[in-house]
GROMACS .gro file of N, CA and C in nm:
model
  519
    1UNK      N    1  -3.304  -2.822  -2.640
    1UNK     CA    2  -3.301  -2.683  -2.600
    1UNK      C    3  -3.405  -2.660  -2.491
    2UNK      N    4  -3.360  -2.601  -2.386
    2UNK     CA    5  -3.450  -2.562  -2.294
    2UNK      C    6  -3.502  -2.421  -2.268
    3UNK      N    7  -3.642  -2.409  -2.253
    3UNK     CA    8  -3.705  -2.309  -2.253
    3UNK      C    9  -3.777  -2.243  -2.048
    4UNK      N   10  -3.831  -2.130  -2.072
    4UNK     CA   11  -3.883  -2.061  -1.919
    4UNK      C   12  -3.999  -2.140  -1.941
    5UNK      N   13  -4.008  -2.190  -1.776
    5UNK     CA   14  -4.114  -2.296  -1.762
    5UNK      C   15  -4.113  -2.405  -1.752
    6UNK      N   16  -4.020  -2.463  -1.774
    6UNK     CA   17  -3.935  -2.609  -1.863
    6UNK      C   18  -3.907  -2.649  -1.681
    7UNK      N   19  -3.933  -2.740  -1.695
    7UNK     CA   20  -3.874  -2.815  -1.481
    7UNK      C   21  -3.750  -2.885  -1.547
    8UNK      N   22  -3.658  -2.856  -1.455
    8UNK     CA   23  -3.548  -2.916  -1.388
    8UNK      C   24  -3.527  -3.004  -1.285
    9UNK      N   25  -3.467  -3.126  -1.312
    9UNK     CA   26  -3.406  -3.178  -1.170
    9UNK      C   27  -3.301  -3.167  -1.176
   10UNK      N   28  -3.257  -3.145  -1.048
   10UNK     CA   29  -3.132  -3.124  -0.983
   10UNK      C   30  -3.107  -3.252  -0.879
   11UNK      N   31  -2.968  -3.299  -0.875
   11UNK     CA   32  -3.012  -3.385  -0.781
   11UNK      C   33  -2.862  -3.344  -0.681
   12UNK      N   34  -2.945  -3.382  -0.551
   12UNK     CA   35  -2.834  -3.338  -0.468
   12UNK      C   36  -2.775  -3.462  -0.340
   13UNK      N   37  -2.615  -3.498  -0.373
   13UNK     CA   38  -2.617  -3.637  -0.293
   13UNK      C   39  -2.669  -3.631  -0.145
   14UNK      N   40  -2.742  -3.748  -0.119
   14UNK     CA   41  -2.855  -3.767   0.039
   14UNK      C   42  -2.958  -3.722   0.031
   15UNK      N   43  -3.000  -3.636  -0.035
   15UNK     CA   44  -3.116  -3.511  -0.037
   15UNK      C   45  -3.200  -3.630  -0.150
   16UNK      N   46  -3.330  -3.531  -0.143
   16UNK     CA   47  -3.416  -3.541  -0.216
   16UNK      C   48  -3.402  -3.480  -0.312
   17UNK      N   49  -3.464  -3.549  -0.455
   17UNK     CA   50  -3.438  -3.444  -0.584
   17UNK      C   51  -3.545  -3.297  -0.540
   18UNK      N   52  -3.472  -3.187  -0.598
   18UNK     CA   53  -3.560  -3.087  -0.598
   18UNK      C   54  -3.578  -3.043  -0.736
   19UNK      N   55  -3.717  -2.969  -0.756
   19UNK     CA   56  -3.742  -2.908  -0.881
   19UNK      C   57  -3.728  -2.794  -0.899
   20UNK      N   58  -3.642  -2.793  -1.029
   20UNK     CA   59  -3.684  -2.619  -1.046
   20UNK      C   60  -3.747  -2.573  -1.171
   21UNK      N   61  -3.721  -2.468  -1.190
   21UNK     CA   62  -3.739  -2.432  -1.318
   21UNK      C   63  -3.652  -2.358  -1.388
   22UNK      N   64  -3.644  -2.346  -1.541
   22UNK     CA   65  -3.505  -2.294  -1.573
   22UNK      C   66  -3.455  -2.134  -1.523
   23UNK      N   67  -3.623  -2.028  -1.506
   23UNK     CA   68  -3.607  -1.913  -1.476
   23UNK      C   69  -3.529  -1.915  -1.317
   24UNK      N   70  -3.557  -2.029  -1.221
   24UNK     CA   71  -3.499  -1.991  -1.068
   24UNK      C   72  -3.354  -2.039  -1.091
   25UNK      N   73  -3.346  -2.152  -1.199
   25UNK     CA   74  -3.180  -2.212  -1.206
   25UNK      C   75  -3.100  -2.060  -1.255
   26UNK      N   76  -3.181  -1.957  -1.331
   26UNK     CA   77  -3.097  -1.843  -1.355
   26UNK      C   78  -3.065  -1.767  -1.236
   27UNK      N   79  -3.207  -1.764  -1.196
   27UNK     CA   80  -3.170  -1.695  -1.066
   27UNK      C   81  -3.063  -1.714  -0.972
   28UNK      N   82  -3.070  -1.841  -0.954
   28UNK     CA   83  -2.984  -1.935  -0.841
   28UNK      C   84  -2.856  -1.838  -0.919
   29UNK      N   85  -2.827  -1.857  -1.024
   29UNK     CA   86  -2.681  -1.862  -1.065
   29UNK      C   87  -2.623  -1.725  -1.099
   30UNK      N   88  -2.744  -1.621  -1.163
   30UNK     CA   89  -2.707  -1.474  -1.118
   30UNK      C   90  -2.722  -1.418  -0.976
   31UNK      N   91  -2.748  -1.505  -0.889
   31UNK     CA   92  -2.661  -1.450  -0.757
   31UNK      C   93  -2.579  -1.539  -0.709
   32UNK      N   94  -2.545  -1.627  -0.721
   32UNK     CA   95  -2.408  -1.654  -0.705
   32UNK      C   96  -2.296  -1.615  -0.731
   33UNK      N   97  -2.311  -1.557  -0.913
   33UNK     CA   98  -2.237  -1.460  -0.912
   33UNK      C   99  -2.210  -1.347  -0.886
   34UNK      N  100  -2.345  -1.271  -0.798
   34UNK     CA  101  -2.343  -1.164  -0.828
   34UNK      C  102  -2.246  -1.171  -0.662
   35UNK      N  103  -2.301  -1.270  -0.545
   35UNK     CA  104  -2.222  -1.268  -0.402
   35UNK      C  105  -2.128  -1.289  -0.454
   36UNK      N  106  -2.007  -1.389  -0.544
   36UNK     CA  107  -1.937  -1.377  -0.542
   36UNK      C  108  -1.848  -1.256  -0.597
   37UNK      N  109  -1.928  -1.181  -0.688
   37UNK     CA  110  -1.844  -1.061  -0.727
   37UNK      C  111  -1.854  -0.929  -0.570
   38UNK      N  112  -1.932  -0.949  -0.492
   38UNK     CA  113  -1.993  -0.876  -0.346
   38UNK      C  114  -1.854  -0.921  -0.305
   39UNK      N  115  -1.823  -1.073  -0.302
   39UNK     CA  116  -1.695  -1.087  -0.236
   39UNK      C  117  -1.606  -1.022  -0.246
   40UNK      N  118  -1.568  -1.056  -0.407
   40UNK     CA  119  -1.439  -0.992  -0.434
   40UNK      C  120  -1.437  -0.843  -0.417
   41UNK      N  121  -1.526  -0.763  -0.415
   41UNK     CA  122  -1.504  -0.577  -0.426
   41UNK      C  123  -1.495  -0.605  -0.236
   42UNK      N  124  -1.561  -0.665  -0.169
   42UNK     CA  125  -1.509  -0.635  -0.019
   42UNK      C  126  -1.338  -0.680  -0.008
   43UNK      N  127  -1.307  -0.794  -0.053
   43UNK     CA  128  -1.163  -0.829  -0.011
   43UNK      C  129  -1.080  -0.724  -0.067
   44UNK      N  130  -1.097  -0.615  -0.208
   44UNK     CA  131  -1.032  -0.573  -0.293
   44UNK      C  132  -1.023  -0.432  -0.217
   45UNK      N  133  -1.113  -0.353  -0.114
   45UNK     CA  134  -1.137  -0.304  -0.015
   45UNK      C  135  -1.095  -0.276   0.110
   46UNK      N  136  -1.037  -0.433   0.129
   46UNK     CA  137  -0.978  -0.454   0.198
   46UNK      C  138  -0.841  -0.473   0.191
   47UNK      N  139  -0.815  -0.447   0.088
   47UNK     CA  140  -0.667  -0.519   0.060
   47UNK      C  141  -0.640  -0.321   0.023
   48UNK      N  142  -0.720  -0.222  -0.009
   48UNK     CA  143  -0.721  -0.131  -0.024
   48UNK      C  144  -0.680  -0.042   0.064
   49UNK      N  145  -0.769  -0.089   0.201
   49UNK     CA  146  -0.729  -0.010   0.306
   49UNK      C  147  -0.626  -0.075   0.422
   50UNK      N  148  -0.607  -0.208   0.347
   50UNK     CA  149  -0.383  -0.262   0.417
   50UNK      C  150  -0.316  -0.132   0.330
   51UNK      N  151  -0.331  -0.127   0.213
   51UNK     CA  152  -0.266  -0.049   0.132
   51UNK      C  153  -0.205   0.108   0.184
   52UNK      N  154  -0.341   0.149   0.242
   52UNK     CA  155  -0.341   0.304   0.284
   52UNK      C  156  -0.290   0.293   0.392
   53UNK      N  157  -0.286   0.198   0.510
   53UNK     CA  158  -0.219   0.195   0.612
   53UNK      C  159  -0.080   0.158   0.598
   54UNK      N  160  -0.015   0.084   0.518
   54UNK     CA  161   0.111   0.095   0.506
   54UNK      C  162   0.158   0.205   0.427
   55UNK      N  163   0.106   0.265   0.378
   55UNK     CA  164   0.121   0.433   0.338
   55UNK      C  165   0.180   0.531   0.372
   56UNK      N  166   0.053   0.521   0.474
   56UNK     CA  167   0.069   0.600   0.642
   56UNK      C  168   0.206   0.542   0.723
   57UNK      N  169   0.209   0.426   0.732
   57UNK     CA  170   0.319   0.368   0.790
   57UNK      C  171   0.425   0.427   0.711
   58UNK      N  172   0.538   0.420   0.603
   58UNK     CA  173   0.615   0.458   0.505
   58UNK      C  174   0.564   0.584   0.525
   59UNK      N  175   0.488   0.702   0.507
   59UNK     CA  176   0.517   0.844   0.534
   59UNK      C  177   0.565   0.871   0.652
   60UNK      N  178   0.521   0.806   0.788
   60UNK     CA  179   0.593   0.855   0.931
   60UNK      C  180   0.732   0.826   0.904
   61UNK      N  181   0.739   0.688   0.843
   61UNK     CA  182   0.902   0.679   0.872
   61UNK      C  183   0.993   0.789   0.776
   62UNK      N  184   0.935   0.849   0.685
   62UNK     CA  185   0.995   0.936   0.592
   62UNK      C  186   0.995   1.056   0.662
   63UNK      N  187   0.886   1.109   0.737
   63UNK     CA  188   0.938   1.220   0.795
   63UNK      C  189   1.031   1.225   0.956
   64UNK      N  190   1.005   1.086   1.043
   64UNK     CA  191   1.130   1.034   1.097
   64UNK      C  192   1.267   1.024   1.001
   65UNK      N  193   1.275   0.998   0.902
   65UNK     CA  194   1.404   1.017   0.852
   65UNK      C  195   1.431   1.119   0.846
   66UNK      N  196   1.359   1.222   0.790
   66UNK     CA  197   1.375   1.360   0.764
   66UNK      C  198   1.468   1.456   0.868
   67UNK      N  199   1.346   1.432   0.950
   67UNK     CA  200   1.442   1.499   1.126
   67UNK      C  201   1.544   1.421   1.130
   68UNK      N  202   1.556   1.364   1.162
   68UNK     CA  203   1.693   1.237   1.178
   68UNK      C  204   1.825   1.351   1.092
   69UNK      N  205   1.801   1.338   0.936
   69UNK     CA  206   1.882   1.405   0.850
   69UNK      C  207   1.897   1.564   0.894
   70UNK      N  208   1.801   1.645   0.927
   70UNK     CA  209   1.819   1.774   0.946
   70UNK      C  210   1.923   1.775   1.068
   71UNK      N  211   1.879   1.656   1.158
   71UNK     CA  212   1.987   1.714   1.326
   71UNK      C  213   2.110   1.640   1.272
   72UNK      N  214   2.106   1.538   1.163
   72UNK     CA  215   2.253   1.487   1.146
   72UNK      C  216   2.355   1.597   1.052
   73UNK      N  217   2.257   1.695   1.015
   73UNK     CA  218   2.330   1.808   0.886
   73UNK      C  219   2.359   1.873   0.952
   74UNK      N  220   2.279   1.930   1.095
   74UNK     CA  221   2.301   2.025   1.198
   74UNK      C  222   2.422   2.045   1.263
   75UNK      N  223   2.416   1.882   1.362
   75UNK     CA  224   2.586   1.840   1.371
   75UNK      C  225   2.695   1.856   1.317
   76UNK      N  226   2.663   1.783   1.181
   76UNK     CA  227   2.781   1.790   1.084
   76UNK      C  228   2.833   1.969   1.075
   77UNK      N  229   2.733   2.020   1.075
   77UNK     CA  230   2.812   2.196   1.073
   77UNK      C  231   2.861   2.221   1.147
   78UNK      N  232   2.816   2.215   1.341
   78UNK     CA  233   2.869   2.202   1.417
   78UNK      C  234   3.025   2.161   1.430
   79UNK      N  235   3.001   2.038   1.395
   79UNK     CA  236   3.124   1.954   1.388
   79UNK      C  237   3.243   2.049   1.332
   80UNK      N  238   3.173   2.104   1.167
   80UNK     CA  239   3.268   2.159   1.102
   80UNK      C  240   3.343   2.295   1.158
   81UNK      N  241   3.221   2.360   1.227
   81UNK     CA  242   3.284   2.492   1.285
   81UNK      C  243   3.375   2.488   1.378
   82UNK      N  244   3.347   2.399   1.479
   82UNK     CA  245   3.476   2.345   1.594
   82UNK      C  246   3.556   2.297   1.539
   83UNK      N  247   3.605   2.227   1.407
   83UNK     CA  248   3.754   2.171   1.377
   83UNK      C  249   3.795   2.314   1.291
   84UNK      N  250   3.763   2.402   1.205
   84UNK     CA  251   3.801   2.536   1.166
   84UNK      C  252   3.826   2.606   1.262
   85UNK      N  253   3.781   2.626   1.376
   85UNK     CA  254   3.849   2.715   1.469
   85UNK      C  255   3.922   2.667   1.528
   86UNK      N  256   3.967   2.541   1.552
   86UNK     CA  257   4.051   2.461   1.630
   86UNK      C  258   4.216   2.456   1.523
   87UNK      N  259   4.179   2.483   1.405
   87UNK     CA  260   4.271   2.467   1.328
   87UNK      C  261   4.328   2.622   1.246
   88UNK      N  262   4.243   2.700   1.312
   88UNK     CA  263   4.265   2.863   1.221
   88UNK      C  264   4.434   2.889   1.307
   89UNK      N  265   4.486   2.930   1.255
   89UNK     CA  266   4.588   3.006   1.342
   89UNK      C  267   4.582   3.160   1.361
   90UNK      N  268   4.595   3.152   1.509
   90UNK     CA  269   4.623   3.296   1.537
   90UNK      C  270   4.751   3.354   1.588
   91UNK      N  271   4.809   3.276   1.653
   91UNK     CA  272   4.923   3.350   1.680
   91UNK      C  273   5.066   3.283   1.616
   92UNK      N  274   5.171   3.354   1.600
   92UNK     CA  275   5.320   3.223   1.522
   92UNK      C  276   5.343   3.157   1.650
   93UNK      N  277   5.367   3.254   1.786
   93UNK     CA  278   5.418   3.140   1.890
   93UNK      C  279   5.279   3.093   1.978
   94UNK      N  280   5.249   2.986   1.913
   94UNK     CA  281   5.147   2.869   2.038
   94UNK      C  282   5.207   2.779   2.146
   95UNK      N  283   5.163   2.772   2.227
   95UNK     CA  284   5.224   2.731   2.375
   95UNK      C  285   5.206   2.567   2.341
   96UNK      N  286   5.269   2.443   2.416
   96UNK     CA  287   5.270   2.350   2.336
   96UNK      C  288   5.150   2.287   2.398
   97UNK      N  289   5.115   2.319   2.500
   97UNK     CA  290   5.007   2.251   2.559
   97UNK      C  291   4.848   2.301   2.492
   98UNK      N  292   4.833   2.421   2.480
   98UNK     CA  293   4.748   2.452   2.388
   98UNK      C  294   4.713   2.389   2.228
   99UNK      N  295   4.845   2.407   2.177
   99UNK     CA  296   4.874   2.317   1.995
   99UNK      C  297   4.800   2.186   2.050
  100UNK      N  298   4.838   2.081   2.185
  100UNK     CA  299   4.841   2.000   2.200
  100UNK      C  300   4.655   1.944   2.213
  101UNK      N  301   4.607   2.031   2.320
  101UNK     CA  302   4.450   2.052   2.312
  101UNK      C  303   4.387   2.036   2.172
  102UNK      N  304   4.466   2.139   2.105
  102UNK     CA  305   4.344   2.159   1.959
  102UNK      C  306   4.376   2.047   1.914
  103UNK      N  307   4.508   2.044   1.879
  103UNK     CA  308   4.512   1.866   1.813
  103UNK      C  309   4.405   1.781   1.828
  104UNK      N  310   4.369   1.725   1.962
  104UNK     CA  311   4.321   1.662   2.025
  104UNK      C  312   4.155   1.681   1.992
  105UNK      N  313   4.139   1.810   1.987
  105UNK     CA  314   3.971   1.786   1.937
  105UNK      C  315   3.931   1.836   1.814
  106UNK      N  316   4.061   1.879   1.743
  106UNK     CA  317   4.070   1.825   1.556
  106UNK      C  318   4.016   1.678   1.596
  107UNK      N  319   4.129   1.610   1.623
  107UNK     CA  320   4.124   1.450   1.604
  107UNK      C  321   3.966   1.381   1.642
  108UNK      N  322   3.948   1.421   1.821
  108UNK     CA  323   3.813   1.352   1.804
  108UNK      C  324   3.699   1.406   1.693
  109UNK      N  325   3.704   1.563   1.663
  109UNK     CA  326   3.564   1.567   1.647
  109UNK      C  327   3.593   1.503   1.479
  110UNK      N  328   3.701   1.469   1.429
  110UNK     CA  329   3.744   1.449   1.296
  110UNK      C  330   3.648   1.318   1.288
  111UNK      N  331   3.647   1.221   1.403
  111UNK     CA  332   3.595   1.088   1.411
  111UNK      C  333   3.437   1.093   1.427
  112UNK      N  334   3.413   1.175   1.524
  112UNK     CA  335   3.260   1.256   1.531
  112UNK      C  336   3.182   1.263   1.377
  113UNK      N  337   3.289   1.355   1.336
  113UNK     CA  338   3.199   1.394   1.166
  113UNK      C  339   3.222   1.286   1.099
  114UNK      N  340   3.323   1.188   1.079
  114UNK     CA  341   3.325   1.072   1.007
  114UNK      C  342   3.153   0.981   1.010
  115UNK      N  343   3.158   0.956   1.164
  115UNK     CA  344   3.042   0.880   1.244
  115UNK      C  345   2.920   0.947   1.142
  116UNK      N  346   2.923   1.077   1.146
  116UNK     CA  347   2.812   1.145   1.133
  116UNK      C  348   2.769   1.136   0.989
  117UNK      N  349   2.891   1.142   0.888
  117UNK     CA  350   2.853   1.145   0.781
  117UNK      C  351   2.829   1.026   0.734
  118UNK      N  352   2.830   0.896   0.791
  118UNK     CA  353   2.839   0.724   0.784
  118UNK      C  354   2.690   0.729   0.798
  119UNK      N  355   2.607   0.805   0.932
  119UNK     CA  356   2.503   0.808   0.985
  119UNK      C  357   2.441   0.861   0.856
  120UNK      N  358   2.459   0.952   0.821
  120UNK     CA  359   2.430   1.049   0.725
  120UNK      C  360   2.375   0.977   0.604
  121UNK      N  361   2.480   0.937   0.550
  121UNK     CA  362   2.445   0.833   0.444
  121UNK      C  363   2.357   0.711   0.454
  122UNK      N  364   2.349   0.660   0.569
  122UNK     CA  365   2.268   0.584   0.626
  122UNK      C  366   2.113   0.579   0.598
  123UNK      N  367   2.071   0.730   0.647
  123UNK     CA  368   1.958   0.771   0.670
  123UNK      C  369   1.926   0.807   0.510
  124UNK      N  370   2.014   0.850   0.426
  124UNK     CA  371   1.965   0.897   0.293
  124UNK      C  372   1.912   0.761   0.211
  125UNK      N  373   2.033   0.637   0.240
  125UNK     CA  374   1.957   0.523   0.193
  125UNK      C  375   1.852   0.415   0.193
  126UNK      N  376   1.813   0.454   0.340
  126UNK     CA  377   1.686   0.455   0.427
  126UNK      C  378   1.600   0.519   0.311
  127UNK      N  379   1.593   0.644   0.343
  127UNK     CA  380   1.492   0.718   0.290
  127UNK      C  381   1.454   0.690   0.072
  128UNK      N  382   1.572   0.632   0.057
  128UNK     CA  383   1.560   0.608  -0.085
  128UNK      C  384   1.489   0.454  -0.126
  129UNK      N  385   1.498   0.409   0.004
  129UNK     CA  386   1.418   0.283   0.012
  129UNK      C  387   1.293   0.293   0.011
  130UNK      N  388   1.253   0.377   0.119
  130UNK     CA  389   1.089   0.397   0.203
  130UNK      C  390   1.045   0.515   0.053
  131UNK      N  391   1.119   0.565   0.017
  131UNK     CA  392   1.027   0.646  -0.138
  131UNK      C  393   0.958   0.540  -0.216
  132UNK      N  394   1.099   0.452  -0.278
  132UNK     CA  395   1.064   0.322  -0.350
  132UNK      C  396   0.923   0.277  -0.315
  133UNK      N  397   0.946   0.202  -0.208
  133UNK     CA  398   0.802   0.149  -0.140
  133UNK      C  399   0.665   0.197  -0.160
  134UNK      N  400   0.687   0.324  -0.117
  134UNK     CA  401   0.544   0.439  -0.127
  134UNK      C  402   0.526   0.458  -0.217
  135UNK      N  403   0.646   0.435  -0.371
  135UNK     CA  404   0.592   0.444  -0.532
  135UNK      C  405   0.529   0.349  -0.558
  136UNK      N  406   0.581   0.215  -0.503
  136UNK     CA  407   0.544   0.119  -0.527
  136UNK      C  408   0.368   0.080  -0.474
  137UNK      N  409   0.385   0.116  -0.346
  137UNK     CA  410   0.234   0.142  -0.271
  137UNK      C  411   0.111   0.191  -0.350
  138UNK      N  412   0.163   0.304  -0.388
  138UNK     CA  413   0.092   0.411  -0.511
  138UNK      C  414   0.063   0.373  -0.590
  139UNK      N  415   0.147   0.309  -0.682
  139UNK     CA  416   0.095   0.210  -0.766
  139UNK      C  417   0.005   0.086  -0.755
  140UNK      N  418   0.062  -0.010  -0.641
  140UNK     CA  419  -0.057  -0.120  -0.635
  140UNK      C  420  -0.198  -0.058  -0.587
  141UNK      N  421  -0.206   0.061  -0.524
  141UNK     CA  422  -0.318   0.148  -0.464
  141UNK      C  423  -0.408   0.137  -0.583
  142UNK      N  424  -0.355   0.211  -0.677
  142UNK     CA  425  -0.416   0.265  -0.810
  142UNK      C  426  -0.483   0.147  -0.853
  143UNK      N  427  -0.382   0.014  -0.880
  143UNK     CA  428  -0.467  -0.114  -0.959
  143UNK      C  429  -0.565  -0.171  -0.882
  144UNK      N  430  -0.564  -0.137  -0.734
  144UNK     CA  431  -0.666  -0.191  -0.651
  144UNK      C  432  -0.788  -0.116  -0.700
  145UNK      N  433  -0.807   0.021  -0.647
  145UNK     CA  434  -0.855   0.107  -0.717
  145UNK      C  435  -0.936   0.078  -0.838
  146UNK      N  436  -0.880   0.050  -0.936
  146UNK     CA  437  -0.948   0.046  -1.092
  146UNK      C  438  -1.042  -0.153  -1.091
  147UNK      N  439  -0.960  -0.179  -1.005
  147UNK     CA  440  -1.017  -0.330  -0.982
  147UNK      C  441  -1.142  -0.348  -0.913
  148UNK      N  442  -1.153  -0.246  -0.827
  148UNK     CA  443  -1.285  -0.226  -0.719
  148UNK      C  444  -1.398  -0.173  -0.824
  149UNK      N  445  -1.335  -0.054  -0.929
  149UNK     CA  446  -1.442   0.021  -1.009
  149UNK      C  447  -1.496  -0.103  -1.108
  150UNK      N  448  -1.414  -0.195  -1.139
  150UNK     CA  449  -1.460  -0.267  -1.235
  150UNK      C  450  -1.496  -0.393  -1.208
  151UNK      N  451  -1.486  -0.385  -1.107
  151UNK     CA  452  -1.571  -0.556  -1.031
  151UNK      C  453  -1.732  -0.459  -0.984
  152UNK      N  454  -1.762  -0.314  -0.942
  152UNK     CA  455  -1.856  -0.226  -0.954
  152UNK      C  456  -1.956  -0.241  -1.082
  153UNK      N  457  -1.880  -0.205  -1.171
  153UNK     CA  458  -1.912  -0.227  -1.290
  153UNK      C  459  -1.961  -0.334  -1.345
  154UNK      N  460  -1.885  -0.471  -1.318
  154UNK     CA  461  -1.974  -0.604  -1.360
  154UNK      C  462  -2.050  -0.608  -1.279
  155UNK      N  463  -2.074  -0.619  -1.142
  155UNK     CA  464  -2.179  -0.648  -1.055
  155UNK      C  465  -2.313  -0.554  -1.108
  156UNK      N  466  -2.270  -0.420  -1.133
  156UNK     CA  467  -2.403  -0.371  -1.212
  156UNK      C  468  -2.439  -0.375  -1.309
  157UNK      N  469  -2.375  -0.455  -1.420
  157UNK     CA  470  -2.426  -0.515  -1.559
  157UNK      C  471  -2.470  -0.687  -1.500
  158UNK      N  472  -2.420  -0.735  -1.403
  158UNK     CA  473  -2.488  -0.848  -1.352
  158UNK      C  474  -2.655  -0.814  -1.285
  159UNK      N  475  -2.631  -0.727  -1.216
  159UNK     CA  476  -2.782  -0.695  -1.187
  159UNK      C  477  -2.900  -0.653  -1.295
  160UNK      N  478  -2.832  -0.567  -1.400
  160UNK     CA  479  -2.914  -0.534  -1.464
  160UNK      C  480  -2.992  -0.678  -1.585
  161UNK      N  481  -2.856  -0.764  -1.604
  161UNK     CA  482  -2.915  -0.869  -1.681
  161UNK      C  483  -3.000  -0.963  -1.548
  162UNK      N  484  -2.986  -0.967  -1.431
  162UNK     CA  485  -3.070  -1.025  -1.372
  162UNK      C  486  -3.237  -0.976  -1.391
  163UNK      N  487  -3.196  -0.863  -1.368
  163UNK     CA  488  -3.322  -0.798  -1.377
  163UNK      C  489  -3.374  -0.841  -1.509
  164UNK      N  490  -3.295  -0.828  -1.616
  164UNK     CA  491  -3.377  -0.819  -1.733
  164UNK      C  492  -3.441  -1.028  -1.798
  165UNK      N  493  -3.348  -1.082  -1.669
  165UNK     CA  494  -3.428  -1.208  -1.714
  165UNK      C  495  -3.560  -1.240  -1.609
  166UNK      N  496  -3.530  -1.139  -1.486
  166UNK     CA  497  -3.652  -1.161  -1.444
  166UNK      C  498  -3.772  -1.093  -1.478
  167UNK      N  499  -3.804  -1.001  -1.576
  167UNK     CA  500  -3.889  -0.902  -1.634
  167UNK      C  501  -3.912  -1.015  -1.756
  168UNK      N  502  -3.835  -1.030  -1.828
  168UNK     CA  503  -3.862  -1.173  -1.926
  168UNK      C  504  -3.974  -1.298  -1.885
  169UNK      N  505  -3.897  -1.315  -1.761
  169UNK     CA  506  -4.000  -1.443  -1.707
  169UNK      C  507  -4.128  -1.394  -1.665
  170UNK      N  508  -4.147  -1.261  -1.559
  170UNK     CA  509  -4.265  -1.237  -1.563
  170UNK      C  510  -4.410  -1.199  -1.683
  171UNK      N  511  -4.293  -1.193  -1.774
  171UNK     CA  512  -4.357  -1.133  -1.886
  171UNK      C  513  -4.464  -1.226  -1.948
  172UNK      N  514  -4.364  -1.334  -1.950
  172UNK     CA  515  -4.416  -1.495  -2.040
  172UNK      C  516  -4.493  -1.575  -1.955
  173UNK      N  517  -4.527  -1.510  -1.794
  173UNK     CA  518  -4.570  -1.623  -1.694
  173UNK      C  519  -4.741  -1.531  -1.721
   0.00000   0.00000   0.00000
């Protein structure tokens, strides 16, 4: 069993042996862990704020969809009001060249609103995607989040037992 005070060798290949003692071998090793837990809350930080930027990314495109959908609903009314008046009747005798007109932009705008409502649907399944994502976002946000507080958390129960073995050693020296 080894006690504070007690020398250590360490040996390191090429090097010279160095000495320590068991209180600096703690030391050595509560900050090693403590940089490596420094590491992990910076990468976790970082992986935090990819997070928020693809966020941001997925909200523009949601409110680009948005407009997209309002001028494609816009149309679509459009659309609808020109084939209702094209198709209302007003008089019993229509001239044939006239019947022949409306026909004609019944028919295209019939293809128009088809397009539109294809578009239409398009953009809604778009947008049911990019929600997904941003739930999904939200969520890994959150576990990043609770991962940062609690790698926080060990690093300051790591410090505090550092501290408390170095108050130990001074104690006994």
């Amino acid at each position: 069993q080894l006690h504070f005070g007690q020398k250590l060798l360490i040996l390191y290949p090429k090097k010279k042996m160095k000495k320590l003692t068991i209180a600096n071998a703690y030391q050595n090793y509560w900050s090693y862990i403590m940089d490596k837990i420094k590491k992990e809350i910076r990468l976790f930080k970082l992986l935090e704020k990819l997070k928020k930027r693809d966020l941001y990314n997925h909200l523009n495109n949601v409110n680009l969809l948005n407009e997209e959908l309002d001028k494609t609903n816009q149309l679509l009314s459009k659309i609808n009001n020109i084939i209702q008046e094209n198709t209302e009747k007003t008089d019993n005798y229509i001239l044939g060249a006239n019947f022949k007109n409306k026909s004609k932009i019944v028919n295209v705008m019939s293809k128009q609103k088809y397009i539109a409502e294809n578009k239409k649907g398009f953009l809604l399944e778009q947008k049911n995607k990019t929600d997904l994502e941003i739930a999904k976002i939200f969520i890994q946000k959150d576990k990043i989040e609770k991962k940062v507080h609690n790698k926080k958390l060990e690093f300051g129960e790591y410090q505090d037992l550092k501290l408390e073995i170095t108050n130990r050693n001074f104690k006994k020296n």
